[in-house]
Short mmCIF file of C-alpha atoms in Angstrom, two decimals:
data_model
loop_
_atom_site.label_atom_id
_atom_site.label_comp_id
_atom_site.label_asym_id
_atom_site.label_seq_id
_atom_site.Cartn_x
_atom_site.Cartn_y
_atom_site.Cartn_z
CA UNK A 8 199.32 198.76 141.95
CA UNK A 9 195.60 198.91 143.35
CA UNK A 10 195.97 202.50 144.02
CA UNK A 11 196.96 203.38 140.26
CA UNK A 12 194.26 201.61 138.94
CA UNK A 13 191.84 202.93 141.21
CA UNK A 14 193.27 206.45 140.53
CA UNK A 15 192.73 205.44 136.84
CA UNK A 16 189.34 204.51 137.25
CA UNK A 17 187.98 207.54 139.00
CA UNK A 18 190.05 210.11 136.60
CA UNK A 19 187.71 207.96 133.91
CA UNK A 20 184.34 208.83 135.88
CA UNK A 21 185.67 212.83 136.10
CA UNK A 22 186.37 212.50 132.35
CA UNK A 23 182.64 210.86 131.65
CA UNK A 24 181.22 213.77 133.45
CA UNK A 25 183.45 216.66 131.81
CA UNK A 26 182.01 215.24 128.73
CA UNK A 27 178.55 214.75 129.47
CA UNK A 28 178.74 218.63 130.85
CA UNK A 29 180.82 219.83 127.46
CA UNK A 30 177.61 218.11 125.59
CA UNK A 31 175.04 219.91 127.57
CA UNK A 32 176.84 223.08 126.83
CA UNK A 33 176.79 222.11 123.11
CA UNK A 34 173.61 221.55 122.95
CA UNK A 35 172.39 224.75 124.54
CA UNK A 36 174.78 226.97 122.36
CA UNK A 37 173.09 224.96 119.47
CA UNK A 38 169.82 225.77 120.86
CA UNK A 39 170.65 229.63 121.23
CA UNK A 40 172.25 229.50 117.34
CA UNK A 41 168.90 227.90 116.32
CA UNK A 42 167.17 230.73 118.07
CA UNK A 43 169.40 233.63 116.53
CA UNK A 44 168.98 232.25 112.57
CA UNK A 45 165.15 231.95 112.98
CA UNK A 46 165.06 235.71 114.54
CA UNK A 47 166.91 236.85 111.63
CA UNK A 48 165.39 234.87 108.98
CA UNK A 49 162.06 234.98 109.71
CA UNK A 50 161.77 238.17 112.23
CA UNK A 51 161.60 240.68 109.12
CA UNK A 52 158.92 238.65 107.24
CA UNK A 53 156.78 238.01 110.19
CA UNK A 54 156.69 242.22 110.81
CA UNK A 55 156.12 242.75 107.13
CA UNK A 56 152.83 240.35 107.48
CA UNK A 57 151.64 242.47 110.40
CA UNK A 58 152.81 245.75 108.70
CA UNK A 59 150.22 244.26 105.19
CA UNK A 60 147.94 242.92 108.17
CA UNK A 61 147.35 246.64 109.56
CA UNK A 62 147.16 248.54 106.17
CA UNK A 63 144.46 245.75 105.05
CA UNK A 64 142.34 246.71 107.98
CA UNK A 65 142.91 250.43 107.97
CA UNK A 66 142.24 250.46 104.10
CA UNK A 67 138.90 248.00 105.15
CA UNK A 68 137.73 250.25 107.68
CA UNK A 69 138.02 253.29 105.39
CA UNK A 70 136.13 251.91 102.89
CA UNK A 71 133.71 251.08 105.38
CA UNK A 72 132.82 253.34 107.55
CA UNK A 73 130.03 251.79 108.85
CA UNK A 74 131.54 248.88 110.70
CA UNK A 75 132.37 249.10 114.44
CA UNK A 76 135.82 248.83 114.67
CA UNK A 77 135.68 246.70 118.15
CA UNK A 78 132.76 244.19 116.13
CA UNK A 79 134.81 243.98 113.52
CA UNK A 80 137.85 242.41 116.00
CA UNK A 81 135.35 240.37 117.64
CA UNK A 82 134.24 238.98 114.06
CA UNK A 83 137.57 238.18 113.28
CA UNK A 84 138.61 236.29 116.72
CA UNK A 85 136.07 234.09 115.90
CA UNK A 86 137.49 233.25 112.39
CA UNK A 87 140.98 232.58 113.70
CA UNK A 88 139.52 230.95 116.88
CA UNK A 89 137.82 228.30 114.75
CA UNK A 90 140.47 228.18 111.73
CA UNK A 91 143.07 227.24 114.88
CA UNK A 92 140.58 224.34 115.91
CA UNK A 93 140.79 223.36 112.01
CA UNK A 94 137.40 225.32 110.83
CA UNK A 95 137.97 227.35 108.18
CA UNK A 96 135.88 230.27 107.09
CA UNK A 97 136.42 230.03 103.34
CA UNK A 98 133.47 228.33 101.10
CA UNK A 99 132.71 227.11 104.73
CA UNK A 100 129.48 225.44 103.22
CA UNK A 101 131.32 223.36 101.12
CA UNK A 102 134.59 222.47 102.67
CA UNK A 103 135.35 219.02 103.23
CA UNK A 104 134.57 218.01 107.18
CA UNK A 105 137.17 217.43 109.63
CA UNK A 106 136.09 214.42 111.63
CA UNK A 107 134.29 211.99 109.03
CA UNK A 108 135.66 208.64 109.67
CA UNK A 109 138.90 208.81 107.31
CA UNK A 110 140.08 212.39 109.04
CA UNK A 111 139.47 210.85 112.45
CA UNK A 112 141.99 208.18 111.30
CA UNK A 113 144.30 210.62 110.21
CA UNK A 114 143.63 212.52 113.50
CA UNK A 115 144.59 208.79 115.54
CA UNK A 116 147.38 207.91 113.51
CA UNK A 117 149.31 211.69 114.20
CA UNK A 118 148.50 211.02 118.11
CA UNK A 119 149.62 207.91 118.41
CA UNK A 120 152.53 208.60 116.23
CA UNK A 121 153.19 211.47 118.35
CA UNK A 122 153.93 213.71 115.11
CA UNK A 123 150.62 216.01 116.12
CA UNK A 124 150.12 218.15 113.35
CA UNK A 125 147.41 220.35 115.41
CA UNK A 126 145.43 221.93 112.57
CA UNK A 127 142.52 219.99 113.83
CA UNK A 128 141.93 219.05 117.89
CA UNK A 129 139.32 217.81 119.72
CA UNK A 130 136.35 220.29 120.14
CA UNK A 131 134.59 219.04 123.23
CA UNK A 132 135.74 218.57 126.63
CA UNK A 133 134.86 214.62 125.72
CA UNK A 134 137.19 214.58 123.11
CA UNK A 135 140.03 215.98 124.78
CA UNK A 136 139.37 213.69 127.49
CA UNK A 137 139.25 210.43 125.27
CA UNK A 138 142.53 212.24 123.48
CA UNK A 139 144.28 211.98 126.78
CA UNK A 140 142.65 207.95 127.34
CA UNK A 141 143.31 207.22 123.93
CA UNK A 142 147.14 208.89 123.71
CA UNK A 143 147.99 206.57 127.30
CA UNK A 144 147.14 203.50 125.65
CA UNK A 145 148.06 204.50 122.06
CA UNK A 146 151.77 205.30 122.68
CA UNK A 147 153.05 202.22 124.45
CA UNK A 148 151.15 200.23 121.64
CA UNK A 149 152.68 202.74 119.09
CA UNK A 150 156.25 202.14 120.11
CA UNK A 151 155.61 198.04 120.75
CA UNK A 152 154.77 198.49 117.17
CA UNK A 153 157.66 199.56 115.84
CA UNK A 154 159.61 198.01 118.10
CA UNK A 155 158.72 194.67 116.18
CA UNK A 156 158.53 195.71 113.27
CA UNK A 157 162.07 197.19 112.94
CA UNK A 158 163.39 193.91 114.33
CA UNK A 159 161.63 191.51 111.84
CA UNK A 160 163.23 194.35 108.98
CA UNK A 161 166.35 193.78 110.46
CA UNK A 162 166.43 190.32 109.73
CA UNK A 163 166.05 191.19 105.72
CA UNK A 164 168.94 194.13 106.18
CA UNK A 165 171.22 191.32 108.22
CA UNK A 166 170.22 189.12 104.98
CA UNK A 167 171.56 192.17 102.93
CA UNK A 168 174.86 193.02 104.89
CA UNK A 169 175.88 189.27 104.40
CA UNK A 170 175.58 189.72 100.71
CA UNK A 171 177.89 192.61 101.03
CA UNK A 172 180.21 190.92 103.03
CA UNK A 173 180.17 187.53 100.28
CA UNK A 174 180.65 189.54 97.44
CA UNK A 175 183.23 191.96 99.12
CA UNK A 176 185.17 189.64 101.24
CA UNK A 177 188.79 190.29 101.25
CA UNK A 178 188.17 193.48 99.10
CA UNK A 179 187.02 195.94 101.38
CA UNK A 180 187.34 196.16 105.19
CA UNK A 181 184.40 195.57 107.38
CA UNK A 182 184.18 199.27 108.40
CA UNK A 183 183.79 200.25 104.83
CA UNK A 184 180.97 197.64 104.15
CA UNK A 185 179.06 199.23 106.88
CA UNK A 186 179.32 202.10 105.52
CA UNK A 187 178.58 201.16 102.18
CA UNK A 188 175.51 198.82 103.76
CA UNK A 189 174.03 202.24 105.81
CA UNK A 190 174.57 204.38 102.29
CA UNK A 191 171.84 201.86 100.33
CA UNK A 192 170.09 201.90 103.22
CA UNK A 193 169.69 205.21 103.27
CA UNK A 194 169.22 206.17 99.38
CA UNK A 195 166.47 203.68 99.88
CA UNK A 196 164.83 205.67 102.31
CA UNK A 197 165.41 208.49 100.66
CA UNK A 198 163.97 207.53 96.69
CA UNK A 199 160.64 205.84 98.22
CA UNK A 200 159.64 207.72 101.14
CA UNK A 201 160.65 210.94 100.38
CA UNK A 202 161.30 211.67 96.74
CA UNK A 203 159.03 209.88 95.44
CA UNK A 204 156.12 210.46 97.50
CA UNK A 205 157.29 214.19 97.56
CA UNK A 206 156.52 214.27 94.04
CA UNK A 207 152.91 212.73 94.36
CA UNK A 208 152.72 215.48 96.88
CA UNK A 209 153.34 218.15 94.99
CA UNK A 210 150.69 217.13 92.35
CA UNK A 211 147.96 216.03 94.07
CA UNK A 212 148.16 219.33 96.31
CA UNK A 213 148.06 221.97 94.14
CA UNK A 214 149.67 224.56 96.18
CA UNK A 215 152.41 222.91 96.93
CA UNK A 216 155.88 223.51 95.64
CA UNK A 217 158.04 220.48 95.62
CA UNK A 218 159.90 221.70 97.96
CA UNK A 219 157.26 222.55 100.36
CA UNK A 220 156.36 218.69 99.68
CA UNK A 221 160.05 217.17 100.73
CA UNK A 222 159.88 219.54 103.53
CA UNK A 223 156.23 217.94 104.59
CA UNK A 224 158.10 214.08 104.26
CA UNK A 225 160.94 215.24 106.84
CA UNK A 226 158.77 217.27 108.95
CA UNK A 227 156.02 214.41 109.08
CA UNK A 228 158.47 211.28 109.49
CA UNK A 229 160.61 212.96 111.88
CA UNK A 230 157.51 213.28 113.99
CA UNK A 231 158.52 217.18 114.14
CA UNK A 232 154.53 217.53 112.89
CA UNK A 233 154.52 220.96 112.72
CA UNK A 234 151.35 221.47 111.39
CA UNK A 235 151.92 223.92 108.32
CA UNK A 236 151.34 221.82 105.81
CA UNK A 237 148.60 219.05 105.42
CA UNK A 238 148.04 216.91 102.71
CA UNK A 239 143.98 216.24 101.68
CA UNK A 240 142.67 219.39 103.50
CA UNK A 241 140.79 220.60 100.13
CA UNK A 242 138.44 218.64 97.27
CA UNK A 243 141.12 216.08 96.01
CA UNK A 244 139.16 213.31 94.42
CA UNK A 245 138.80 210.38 96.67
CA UNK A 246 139.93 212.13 99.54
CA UNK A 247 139.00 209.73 102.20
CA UNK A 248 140.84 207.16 100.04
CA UNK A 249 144.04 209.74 99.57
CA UNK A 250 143.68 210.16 103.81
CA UNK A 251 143.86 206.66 104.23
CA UNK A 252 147.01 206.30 102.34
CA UNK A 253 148.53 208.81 104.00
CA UNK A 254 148.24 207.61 107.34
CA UNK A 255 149.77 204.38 105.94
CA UNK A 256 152.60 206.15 104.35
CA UNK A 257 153.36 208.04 107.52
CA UNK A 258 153.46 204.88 109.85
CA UNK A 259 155.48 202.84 106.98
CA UNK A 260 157.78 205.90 107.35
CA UNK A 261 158.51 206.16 110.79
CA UNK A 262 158.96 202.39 111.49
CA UNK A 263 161.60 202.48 108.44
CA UNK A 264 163.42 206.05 109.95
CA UNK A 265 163.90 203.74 113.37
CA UNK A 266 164.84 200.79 111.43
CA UNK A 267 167.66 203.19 110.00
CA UNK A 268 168.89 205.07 112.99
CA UNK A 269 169.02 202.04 114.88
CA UNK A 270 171.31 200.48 112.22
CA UNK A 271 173.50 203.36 112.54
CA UNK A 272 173.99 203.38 116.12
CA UNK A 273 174.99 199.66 115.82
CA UNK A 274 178.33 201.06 114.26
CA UNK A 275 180.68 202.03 117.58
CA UNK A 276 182.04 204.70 115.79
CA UNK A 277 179.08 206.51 114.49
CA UNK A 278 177.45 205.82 118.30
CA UNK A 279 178.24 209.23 119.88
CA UNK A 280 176.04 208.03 122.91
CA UNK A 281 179.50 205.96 124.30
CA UNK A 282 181.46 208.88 124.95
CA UNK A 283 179.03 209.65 127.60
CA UNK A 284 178.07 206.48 128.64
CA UNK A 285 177.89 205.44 133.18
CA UNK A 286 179.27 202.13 133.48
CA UNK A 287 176.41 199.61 134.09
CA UNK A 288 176.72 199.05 137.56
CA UNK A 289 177.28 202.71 138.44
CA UNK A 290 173.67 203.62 137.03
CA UNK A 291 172.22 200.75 139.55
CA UNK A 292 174.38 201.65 142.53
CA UNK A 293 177.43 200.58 142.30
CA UNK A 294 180.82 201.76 143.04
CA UNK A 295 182.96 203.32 140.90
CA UNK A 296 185.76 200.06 140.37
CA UNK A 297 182.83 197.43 140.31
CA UNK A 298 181.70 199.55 137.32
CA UNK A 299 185.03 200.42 135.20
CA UNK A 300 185.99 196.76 135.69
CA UNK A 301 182.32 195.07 134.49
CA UNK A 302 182.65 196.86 131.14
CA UNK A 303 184.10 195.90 127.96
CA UNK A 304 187.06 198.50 126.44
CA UNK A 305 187.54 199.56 123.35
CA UNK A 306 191.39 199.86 121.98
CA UNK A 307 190.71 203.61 122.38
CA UNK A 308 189.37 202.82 125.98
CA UNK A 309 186.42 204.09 126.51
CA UNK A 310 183.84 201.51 127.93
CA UNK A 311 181.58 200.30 126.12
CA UNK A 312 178.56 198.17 126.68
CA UNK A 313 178.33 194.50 125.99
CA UNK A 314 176.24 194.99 122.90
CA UNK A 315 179.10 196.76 121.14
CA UNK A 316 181.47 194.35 122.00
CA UNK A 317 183.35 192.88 119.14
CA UNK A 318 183.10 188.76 118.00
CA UNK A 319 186.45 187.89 116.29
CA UNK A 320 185.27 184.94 115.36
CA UNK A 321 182.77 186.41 112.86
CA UNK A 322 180.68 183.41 112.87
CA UNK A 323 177.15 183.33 110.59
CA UNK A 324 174.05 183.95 112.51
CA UNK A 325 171.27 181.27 112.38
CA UNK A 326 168.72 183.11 110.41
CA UNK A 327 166.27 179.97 111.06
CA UNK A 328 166.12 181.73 114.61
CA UNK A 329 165.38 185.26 113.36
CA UNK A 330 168.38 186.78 114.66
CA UNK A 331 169.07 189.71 113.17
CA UNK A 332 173.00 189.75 112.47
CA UNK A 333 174.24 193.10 113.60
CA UNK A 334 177.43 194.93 112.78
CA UNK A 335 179.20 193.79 116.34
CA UNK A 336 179.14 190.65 114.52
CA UNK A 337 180.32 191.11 111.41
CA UNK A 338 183.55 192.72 112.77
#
């Protein structure tokens, strides 16, 4: 009898690992599809731009025959050298400055935020030093942060979910009240973080399309940050004011994207992450039957940790403690 179950146990362990290798194959296959739609896509625009790039020069250089060719490259090194360091060339004069207090907030927020835009960097050897400083402390704070603030939100979403389950009690199973719980949830997130602020976007930035603004709310809140497209860069009206409210938008946002995934992950069966889950004890040492047997199965049995483990008793959760009630609970 021992034998068989420890036969059981370690075909479990070879069965983590084929899956944990199956996912690591996924995801490079996804990487390598990623890489193959972006070649095609945007391959034949980018040699189009250099094919314009080339014929603007040549036709430049015709008309003026004067210029040395090599000064002329030199001139223009500078001009992208500074425009990559966020100092553009156009109505230079004029053009708002980068590191005024309210940009420099901007700046610290997208650091510590980690979404990094990188249209505008430190300059001196000093600032990149202090960036470094500033990032060590800044990150840890960041995530402590968030970290609290998602779990005092919780508490109003557990609030929320027990509505659901009141008013749908004996009508719907608890699976489907999850679901239905994550779906407001989510439209939530969706109508006031990024369709509506998509479309104040969109006007306030004059060159923006709205979807170039929806794609700036999931590229920003994601943290992705890729830097394309930055919102008060030109003469808005009360710009510093329009910065300000930005950088509150885009911390709002990110605390209320981890409030959502981690609701979602809360749900065993949209938590992908147990599939390929070590047993507890096996990540700390142990061996292979200490581990199987210290973990909680599902009826499908795979382990599962203790935090996914289901209360049949489905008793109410003392909100005068600020416990958030989770979905484990409520099943």
């Amino acid at each position: 009898m021992k034998k068989t179950e420890t036969v059981a146990k370690m075909s479990m362990k070879e069965d983590i690992h084929v899956r944990f290798s199956l996912l690591l194959t996924f995801f490079i296959i996804y990487l390598c599809i990623g890489a193959a739609v972006f070649t095609v896509i945007e391959g034949p625009i980018e040699e189009r731009k250099r094919t314009e790039l080339e014929t603007v020069i040549t036709e430049f250089m015709a008309d003026h025959e004067c210029i040395n060719y090599n000064k002329l490259n030199d001139f223009m090194k500078e001009i992208v050298s500074a425009n990559n360091m966020g100092v553009t060339a156009l109505d230079n004069a004029t053009e708002p400055a980068n590191w005024n207090f309210a940009s420099s907030l901007f700046f610290a927020a997208t650091v510590v935020t980690t979404i990094g835009y990188g249209r505008v960097a430190p300059l001196s050897n000093y600032g990149k030093g202090f960036c470094i400083f500033y990032a060590l402390l800044g990150l840890p704070l960041t995530l402590l942060v968030v970290g609290v603030s998602v779990e005092r939100l919780r508490v109003l979403t557990s609030h929320f979910l027990s509505f659901l389950n009141k008013q749908l009690d004996g009508r719907a199973k608890a699976f489907t009240i999850q679901v239905l719980h994550i779906s407001l949830l989510g439209l939530f997130m969706l109508i006031f973080f990024y369709v509506i602020p998509a479309v104040i976007f969109c006007n306030l930035e004059v060159s923006w399309s709205y979807l170039d603004a929806i794609y700036f709310c999931f590229i920003s809140l994601t943290t992705i940050g890729l830097g394309d497209y930055i919102p008060a860069e030109h003469h808005q009206s009360f710009r510093n004011i329009y910065k300000v409210c930005v950088v509150a938008y885009l911390i709002l946002g990110v605390i209320f994207m981890v409030l959502l995934v981690e609701i979602i992950v809360q749900i065993p069966r949209f938590n992908a992450g147990l599939l390929f889950m070590l047993p507890e004890k096996q990540c700390v040492g142990g061996n292979v039957e200490d581990s199987v047997e210290s973990n909680n199965l599902t009826n499908s049995g795979q382990a599962t940790p203790t935090m996914y483990t289901m209360n049949t008793t489905n008793q109410v959760p003392d909100y005068s403690e600020h416990r958030p009630l989770t979905y484990a609970q409520e099943n």
